[in-house]
CSV table of C-alpha atoms in Angstrom, one decimal:
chain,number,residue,atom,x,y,z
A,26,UNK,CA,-4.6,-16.7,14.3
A,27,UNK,CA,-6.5,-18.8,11.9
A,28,UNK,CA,-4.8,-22.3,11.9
A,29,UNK,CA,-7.6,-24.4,10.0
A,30,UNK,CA,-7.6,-21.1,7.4
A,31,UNK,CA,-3.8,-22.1,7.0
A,32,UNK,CA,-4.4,-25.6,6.6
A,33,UNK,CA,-6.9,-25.2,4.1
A,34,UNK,CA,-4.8,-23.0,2.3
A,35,UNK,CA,-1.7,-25.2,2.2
A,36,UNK,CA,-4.1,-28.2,1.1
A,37,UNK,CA,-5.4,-26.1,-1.5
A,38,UNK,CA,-3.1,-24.1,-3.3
A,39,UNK,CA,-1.1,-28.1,-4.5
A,40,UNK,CA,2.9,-26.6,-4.8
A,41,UNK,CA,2.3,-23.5,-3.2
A,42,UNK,CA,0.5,-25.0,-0.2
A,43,UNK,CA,4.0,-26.8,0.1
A,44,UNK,CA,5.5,-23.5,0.0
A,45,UNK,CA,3.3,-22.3,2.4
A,46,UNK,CA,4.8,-24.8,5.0
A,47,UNK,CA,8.6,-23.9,4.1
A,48,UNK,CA,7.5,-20.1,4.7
A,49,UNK,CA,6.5,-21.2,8.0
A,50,UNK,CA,9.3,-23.8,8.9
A,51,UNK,CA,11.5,-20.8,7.8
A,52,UNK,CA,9.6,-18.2,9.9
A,53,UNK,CA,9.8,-20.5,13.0
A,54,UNK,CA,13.2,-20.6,12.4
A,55,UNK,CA,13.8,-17.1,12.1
A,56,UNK,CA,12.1,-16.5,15.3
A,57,UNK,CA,14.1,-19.5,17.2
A,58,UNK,CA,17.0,-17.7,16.0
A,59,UNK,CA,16.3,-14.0,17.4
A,60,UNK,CA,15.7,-15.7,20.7
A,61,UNK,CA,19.3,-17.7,20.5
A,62,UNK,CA,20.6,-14.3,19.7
A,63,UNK,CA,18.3,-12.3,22.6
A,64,UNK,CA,19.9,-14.7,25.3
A,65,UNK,CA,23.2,-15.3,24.2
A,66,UNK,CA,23.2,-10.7,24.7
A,67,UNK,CA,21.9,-11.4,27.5
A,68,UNK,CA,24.6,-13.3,28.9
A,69,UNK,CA,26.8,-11.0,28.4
A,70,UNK,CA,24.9,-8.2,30.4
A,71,UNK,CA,26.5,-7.2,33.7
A,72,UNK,CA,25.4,-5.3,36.6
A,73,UNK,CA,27.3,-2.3,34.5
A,74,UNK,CA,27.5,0.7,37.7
A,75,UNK,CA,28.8,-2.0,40.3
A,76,UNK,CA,31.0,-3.5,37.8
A,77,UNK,CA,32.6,0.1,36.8
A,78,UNK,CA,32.8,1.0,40.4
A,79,UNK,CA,34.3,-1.7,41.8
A,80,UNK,CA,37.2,-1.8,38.9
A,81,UNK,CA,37.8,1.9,39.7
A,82,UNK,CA,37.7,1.2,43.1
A,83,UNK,CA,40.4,-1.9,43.4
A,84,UNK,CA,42.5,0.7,41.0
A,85,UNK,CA,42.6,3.7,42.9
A,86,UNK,CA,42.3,2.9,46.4
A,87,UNK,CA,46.0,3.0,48.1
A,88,UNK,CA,44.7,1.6,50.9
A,89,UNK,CA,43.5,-2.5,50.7
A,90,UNK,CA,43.8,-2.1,46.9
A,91,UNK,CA,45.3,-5.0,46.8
A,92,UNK,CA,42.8,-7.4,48.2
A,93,UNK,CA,40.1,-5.6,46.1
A,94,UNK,CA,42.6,-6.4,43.2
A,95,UNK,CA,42.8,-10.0,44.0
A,96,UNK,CA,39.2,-10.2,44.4
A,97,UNK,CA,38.6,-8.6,41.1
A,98,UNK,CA,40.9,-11.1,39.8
A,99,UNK,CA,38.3,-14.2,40.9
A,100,UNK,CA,34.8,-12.2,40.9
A,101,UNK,CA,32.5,-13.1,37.7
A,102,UNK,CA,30.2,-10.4,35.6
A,103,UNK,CA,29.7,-11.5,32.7
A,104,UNK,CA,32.1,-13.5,30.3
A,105,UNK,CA,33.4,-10.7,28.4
A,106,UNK,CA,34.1,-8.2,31.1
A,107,UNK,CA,36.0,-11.2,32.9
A,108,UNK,CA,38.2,-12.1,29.8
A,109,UNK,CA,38.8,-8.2,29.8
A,110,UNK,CA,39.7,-8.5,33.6
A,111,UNK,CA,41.9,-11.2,32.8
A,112,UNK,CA,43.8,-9.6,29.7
A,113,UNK,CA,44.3,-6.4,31.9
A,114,UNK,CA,46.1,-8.3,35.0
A,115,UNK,CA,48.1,-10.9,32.4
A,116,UNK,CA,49.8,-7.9,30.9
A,117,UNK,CA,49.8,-5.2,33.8
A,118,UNK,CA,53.2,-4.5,33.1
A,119,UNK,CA,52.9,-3.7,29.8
A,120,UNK,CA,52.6,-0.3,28.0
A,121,UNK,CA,49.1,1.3,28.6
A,122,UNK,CA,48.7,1.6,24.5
A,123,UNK,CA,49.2,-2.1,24.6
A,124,UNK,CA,47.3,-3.1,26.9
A,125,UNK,CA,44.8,-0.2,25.5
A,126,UNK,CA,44.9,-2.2,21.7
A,127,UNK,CA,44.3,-5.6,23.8
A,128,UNK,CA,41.3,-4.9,25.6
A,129,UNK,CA,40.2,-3.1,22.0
A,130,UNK,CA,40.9,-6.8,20.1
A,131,UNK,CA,38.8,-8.2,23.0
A,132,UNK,CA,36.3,-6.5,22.6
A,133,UNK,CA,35.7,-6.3,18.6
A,134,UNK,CA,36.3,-10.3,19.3
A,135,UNK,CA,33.9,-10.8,21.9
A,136,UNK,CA,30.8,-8.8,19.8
A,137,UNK,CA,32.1,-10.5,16.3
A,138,UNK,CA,29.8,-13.6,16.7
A,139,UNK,CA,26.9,-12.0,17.6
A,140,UNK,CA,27.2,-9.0,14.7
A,141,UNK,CA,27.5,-12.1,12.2
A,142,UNK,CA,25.0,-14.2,13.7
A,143,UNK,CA,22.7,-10.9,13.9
A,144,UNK,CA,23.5,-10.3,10.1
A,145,UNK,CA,23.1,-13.9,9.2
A,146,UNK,CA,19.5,-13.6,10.6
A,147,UNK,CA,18.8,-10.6,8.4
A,148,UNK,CA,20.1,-11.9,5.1
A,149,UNK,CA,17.5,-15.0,5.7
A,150,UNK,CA,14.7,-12.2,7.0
A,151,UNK,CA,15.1,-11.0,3.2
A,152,UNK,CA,15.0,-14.5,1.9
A,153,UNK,CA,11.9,-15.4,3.1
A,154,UNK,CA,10.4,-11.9,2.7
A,155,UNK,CA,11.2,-12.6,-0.7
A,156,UNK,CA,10.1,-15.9,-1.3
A,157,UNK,CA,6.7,-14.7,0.7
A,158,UNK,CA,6.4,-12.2,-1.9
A,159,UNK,CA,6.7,-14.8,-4.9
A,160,UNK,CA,3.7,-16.4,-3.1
A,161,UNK,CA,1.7,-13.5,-2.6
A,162,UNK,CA,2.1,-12.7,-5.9
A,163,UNK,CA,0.8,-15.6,-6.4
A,164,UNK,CA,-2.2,-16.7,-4.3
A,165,UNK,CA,-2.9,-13.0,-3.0
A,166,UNK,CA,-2.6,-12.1,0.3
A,167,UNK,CA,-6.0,-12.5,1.4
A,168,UNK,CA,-5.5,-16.5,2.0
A,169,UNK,CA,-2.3,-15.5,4.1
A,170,UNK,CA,-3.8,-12.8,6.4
A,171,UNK,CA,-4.6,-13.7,9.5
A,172,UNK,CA,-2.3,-17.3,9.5
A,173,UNK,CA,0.8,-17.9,10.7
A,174,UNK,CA,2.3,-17.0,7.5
A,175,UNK,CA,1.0,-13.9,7.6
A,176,UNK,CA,3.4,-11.3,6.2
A,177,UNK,CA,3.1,-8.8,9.2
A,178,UNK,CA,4.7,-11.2,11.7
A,179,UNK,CA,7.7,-10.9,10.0
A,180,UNK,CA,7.7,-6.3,11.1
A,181,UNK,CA,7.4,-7.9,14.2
A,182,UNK,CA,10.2,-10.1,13.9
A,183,UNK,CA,12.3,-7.0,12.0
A,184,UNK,CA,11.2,-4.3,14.5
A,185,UNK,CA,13.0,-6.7,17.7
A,186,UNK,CA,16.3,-7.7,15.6
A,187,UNK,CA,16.9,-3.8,15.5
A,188,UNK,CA,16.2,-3.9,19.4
A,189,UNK,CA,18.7,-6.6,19.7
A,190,UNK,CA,21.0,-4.4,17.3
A,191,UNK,CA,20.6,-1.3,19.6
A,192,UNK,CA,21.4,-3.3,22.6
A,193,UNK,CA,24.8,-5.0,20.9
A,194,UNK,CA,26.0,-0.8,20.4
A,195,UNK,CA,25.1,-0.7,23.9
A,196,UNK,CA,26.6,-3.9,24.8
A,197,UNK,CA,29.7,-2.3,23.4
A,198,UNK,CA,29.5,1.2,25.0
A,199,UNK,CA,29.7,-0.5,28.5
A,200,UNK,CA,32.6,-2.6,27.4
A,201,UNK,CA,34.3,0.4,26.1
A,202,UNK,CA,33.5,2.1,29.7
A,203,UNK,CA,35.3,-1.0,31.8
A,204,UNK,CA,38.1,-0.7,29.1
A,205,UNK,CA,38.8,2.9,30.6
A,206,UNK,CA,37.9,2.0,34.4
A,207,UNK,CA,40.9,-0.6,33.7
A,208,UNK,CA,43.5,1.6,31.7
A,209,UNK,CA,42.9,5.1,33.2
A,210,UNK,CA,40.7,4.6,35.9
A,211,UNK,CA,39.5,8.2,37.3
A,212,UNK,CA,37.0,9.1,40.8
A,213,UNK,CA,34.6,10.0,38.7
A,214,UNK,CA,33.8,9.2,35.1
């Protein structure tokens, strides 16, 4: 990238070279953002098989069940599998459609913040893909190419938001798979 090219266009271009620094403030924000987002999936990521297995295992097994219960009850994956952990011994004497419609709330409750949070990054992807089009209009896109306001950063930045949306359905496939290793766990799913 170009950085004196940008500098010389910001200095020139008098209002818009102003604009050209909140496209890039904004930008850098954007991008600070996805990354917030990235890890904060991340977190949430669990070693999915052993997880499964060992939920299934404490379950079924009439022998020592028990102590792989309790040790269920204390082991850590990740924080929304162990709030789901949690909600399933808190009301094991419940009805299984109850217990079925809490681990469902948990769920939708746990994924909520990062769905909005992922949304509220796209709404301001389309403000400043907007606002960079004002100023292409403008100035042309020759002085932006090549700078770090150039235009085609922001596919990049698009491109790996629908990553992170692809891994939030998948992030909620798993959570729907511990929801039936803890309601109707089977040998083999």
């Amino acid at each position: 990238m170009d950085l004196t090219r940008f500098l010389e266009a910001a200095h020139s271009f008098g209002w818009r070279g102003m604009a050209l620094w909140g496209v890039l403030l904004a930008q850098a924000l954007l991008w600070v953002g996805l990354v917030r987002l990235h890890w904060t999936i991340h977190r949430e990521e669990a070693p999915w098989e052993e997880c499964i297995g060992k939920i299934r295992s404490a379950l079924l097994r009439a022998v020592n069940g028990a102590e792989e219960q309790s040790e269920l009850r204390v082991h850590r994956y990740a924080p929304l599998v162990d709030r789901m952990v949690a909600v399933h011994f808190a009301e094991q004497g419940g009805e299984v459609f109850t217990r079925w419609l809490l681990l469902r709330w948990k769920i939708k409750e746990g994924l909520r913040p990062h769905w909005i949070r992922w949304g509220h990054l796209l709404i301001a992807f389309g403000i400043v893909v907007w606002f960079l089009h004002g100023l292409r209009m403008d100035i042309g896109f020759e002085p932006l190419r090549r700078t770090p306001c150039d235009p085609r950063l922001l596919w990049v930045w698009l491109g790996y938001s629908m990553v992170l949306a692809w891994k939030l359905v998948r992030l909620q496939g798993q959570l729907e798979r511990v929801q039936r290793a803890l309601l109707l766990p089977r040998r083999e799913e």
